[in-house]
Short mmCIF file of C-alpha atoms in Angstrom, two decimals:
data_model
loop_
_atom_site.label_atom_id
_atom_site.label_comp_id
_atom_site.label_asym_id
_atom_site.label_seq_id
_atom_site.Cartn_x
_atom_site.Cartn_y
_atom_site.Cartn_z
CA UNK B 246 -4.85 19.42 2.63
CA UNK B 247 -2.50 17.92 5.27
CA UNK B 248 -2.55 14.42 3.68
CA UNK B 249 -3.84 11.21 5.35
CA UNK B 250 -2.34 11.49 9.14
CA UNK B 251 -1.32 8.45 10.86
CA UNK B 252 0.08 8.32 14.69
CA UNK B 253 1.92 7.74 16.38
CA UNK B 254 4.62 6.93 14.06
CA UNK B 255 6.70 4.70 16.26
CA UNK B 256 5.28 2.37 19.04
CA UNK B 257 7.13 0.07 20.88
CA UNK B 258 4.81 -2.50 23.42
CA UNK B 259 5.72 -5.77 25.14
CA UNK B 260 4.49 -9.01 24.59
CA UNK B 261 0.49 -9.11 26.06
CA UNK B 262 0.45 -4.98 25.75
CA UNK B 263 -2.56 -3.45 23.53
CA UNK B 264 -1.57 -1.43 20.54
CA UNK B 265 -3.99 1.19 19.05
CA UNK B 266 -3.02 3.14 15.72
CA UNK B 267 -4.61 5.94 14.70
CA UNK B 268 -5.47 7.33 11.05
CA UNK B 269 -7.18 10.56 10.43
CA UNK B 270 -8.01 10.45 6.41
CA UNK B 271 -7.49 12.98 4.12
CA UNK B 272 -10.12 15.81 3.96
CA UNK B 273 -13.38 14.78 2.19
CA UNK B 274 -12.69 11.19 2.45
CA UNK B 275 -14.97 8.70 3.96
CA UNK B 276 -13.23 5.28 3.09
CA UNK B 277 -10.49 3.93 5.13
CA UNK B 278 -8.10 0.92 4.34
CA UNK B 279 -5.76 -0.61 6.82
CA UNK B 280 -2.85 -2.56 5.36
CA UNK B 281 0.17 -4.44 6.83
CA UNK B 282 3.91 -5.00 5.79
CA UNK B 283 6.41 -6.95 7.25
CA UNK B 284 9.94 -6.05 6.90
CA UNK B 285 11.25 -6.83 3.42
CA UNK B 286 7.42 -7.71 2.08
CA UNK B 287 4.73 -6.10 0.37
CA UNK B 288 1.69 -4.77 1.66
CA UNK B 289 -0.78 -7.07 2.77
CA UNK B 290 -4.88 -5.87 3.01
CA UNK B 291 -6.23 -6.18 6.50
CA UNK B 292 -9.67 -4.04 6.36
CA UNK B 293 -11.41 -1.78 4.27
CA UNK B 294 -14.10 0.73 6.42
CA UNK B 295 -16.52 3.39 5.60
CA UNK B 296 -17.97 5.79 8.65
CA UNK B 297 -19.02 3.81 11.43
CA UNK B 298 -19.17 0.56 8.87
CA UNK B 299 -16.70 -2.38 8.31
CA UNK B 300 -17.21 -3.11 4.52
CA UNK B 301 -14.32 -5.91 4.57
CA UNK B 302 -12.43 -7.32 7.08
CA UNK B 303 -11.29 -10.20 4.72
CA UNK B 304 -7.33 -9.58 5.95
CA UNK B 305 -8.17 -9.24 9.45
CA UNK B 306 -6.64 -12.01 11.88
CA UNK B 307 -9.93 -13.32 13.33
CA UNK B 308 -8.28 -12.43 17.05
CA UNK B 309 -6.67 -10.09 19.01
CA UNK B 310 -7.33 -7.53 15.99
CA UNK B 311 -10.13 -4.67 15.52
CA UNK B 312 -10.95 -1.80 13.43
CA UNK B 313 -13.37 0.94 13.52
CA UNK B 314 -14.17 3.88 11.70
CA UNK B 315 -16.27 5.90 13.82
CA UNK B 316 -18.67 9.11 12.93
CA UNK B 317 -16.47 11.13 14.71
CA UNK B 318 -12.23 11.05 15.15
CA UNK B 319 -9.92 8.78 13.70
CA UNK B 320 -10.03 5.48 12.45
CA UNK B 321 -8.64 2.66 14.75
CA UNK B 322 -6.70 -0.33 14.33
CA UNK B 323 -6.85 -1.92 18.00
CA UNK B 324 -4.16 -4.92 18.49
CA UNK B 325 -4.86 -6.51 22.15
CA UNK B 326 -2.17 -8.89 23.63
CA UNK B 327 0.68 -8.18 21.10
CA UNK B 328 3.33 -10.56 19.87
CA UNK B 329 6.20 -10.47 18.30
CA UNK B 330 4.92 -11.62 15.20
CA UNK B 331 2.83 -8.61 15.29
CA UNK B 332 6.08 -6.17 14.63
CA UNK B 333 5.25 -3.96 11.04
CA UNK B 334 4.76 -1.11 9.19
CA UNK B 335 0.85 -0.61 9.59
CA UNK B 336 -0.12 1.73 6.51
CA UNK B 337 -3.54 3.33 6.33
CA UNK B 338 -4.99 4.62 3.14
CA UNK B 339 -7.87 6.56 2.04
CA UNK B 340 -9.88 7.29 -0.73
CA UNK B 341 -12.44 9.84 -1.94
CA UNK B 342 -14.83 7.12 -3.33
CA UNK B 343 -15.83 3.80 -2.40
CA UNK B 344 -13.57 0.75 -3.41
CA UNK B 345 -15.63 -0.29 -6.53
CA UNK B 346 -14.90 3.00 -7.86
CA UNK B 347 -11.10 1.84 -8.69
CA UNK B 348 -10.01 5.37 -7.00
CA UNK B 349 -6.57 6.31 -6.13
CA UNK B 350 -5.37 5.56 -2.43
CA UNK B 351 -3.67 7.80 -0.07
CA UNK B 352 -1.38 6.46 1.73
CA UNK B 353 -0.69 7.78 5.39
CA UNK B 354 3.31 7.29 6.67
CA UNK B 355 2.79 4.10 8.27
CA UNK B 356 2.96 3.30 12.08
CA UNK B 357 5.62 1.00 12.93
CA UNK B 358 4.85 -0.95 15.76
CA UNK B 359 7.73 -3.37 17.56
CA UNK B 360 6.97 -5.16 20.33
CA UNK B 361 9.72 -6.70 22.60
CA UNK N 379 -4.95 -16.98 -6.06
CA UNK N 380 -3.89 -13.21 -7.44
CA UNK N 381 -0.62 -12.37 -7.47
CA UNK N 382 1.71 -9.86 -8.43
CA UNK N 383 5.61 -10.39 -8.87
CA UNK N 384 8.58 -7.97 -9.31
CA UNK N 385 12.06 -8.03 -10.72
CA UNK N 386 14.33 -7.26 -10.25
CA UNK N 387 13.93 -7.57 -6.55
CA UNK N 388 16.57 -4.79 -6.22
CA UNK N 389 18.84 -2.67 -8.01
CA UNK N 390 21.34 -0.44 -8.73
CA UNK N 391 22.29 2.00 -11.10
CA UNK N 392 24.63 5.53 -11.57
CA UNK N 393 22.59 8.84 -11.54
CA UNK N 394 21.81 9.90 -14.86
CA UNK N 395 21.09 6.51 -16.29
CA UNK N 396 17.89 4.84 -17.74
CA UNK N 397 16.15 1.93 -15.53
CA UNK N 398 13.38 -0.57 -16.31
CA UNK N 399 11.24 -2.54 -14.07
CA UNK N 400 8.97 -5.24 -14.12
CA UNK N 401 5.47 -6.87 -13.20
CA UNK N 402 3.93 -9.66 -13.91
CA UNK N 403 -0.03 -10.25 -12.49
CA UNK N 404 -2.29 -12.93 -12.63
CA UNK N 405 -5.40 -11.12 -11.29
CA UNK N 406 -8.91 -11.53 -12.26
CA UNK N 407 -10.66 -9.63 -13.25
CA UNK N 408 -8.65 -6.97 -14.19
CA UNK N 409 -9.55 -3.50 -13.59
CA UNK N 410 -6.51 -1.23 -13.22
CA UNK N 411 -2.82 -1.26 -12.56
CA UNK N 412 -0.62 1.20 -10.44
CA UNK N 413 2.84 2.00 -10.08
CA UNK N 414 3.74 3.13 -6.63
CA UNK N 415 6.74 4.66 -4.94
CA UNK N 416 7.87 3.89 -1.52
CA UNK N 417 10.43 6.22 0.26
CA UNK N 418 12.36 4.69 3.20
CA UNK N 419 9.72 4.99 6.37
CA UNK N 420 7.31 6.70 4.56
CA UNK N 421 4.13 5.70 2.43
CA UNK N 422 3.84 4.78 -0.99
CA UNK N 423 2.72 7.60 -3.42
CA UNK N 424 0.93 6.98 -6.50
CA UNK N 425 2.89 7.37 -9.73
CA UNK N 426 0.19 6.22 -12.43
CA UNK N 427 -2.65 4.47 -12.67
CA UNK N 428 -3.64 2.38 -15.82
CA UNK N 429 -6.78 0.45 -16.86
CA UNK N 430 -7.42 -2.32 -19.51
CA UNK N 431 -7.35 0.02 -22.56
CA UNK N 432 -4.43 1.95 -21.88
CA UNK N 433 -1.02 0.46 -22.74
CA UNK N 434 1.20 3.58 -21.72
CA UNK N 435 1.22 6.46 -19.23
CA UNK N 436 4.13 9.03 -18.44
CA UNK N 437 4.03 10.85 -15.63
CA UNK N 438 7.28 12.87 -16.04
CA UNK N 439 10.80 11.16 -16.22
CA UNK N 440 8.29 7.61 -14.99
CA UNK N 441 7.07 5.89 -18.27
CA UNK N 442 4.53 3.05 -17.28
CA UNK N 443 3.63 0.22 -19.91
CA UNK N 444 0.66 -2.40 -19.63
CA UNK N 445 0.34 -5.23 -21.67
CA UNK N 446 -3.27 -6.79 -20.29
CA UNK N 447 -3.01 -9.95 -23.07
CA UNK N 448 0.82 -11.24 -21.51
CA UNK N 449 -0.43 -9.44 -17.87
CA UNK N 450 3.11 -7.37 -17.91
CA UNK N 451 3.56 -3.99 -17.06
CA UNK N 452 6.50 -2.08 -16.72
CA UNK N 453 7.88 0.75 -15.33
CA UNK N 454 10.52 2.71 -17.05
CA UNK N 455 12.80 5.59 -15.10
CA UNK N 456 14.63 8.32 -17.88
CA UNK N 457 17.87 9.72 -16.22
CA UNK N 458 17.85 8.67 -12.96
CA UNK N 459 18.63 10.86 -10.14
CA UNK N 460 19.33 10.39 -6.46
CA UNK N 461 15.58 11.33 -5.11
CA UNK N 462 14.36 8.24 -7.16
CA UNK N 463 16.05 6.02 -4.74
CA UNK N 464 12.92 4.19 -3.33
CA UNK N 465 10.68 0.75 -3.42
CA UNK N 466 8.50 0.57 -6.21
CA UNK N 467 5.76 -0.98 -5.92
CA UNK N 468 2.77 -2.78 -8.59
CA UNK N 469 -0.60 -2.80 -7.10
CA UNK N 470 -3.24 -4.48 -9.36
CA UNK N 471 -6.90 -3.61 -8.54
CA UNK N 472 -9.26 -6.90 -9.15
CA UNK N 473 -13.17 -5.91 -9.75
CA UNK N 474 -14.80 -8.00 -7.15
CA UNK N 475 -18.99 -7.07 -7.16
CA UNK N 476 -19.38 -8.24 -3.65
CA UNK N 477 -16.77 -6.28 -2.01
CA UNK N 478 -15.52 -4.04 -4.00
CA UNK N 479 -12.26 -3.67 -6.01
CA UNK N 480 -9.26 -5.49 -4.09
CA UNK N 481 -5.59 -4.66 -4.63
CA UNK N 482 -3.09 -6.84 -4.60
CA UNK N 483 0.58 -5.38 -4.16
CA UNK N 484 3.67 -6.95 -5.60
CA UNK N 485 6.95 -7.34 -3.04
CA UNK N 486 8.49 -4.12 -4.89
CA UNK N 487 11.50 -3.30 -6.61
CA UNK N 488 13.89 -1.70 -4.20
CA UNK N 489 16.41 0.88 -6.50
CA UNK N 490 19.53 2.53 -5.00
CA UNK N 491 21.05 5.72 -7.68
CA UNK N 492 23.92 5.88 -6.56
CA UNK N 493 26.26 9.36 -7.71
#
C-alpha cells in the first residue's frame, strides 16, 4: 500500500495564478480530508469529502477555494487567483471509514504551495 | 470554541533522556484523543489513539496518558534518540451527529534530541 499520495510536493504560483493539488488516498479508502497549516501553526480543517460528495466544507474560504472528490482520479483542492496569504503546507488525509466512525487518518506529505 | 494547547511549545533534550509533553483540550463532546508525529516536510503519523475510558496507551518507547475529568493528556518519550526529533502534535476528535466527528489539532510541540 503506497500510502496516501499527494502532488506535486512543491508549487510555486504568482499572485492571480490558479493552484490545483492533488491527493490520491490510500487503497480502499473513500473519505478524503483537506487540511491547512501555516508556517509555525497547527493544522487547520478545510473540507471533509466522500466520492463525488462534499460532506463538509465548514473550513473552506467561501472564495477562490474548491474541492472535489470525483468517482474517478484524485481528489482536488482548486485555489483560483492566489495570494500571498494563501502560502502553506496543504495536508490531505484519508480514512477507511466515514468521519463519525472516529477512524485513524492518513496523512499524505503535504503540498507546499508559495506564491510570489 | 474547541481548543487544544501544547507545552512546551518547543524543546530540547540529550539523546538517551526521558521527555514529557503536554495537552490540554476543551472539546465537547469528547470522543477520542491522538498523539501525532510530524517529521520536517512530511505528514503527521499517528502514534496512539485514546478514547474516554482509556487513561494510558504505549506504543513502544511513546507512553500516552488521558485524563478526560482535568481534559489533560500527555505524551511521554523513554530514552530519546535522534529519529524522535519531530512536531508532535494532539488532535482531539469532537462527536458532532450532523457532520461527523471533527478534529481539532493543537499548535504541536516541536522537540530537537540533540547527541
Amino acid at each position: 500500500n503506497a500510502g496516501v499520495m499527494q502532488n506535486p510536493r512543491h508549487l510555486v504560483r504568482r499572485r492571480g495564478q490558479e493552484a490545483r493539488l492533488r491527493c490520491s488516498p490510500m487503497k480502499g479508502h473513500s473519505h478524503v480530508y483537506w487540511y491547512r497549516q501555516l508556517p509555525e501553526e497547527g493544522l487547520k480543517f478545510m473540507v471533509y469529502l466522500q466520492k463525488e460528495n462534499i460532506i463538509d466544507e465548514s473550513g473552506m474560504p467561501k472564495e477562490r477555494f474548491s474541492a472535489e472528490f470525483p468517482k474517478e482520479g484524485p481528489s482536488i483542492l482548486r485555489i483560483q487567483q492566489v495570494v500571498r496569504g494563501d502560502s502553506a503546507a496543504y495536508f490531505c488525509a484519508s480514512s477507511p471509514t466515514p468521519r463519525t466512525g472516529g477512524g485513524t487518518q492518513y496523512f499524505g506529505p503535504g503540498t507546499r504551495l508559495t506564491v510570489l | 470554541k474547541n481548543q487544544v494547547e501544547q507545552s512546551p511549545q518547543s524543546l530540547i533534550i540529550l539523546e538517551g533522556k526521558n521527555c514529557t509533553l503536554q495537552c490540554n483540550y476543551t472539546v465537547s463532546p469528547f470522543s477520542n484523543l491522538r498523539w501525532y508525529k510530524q517529521d520536517t516536510g512530511r505528514g503527521p503519523v499517528s502514534l496512539t489513539i485514546m478514547t474516554f475510558s482509556e487513561n494510558t496507551k504505549s506504543n513502544g518507547r511513546y507512553t500516552a496518558t488521558l485524563d478526560a475529568d482535568t481534559k489533560q493528556s500527555s505524551l511521554h518519550i523513554t530514552a530519546s534518540q535522534l529519529s524522535d526529533s519531530a512536531s508532535y502534535i494532539c488532535v482531539v476528535s469532537a462527536a458532532n451527529n450532523n457532520a461527523g466527528n471533527m478534529l481539532t489539532f493543537g499548535g504541536g510541540t516541536r522537540l530537537m534530541v540533540k547527541p
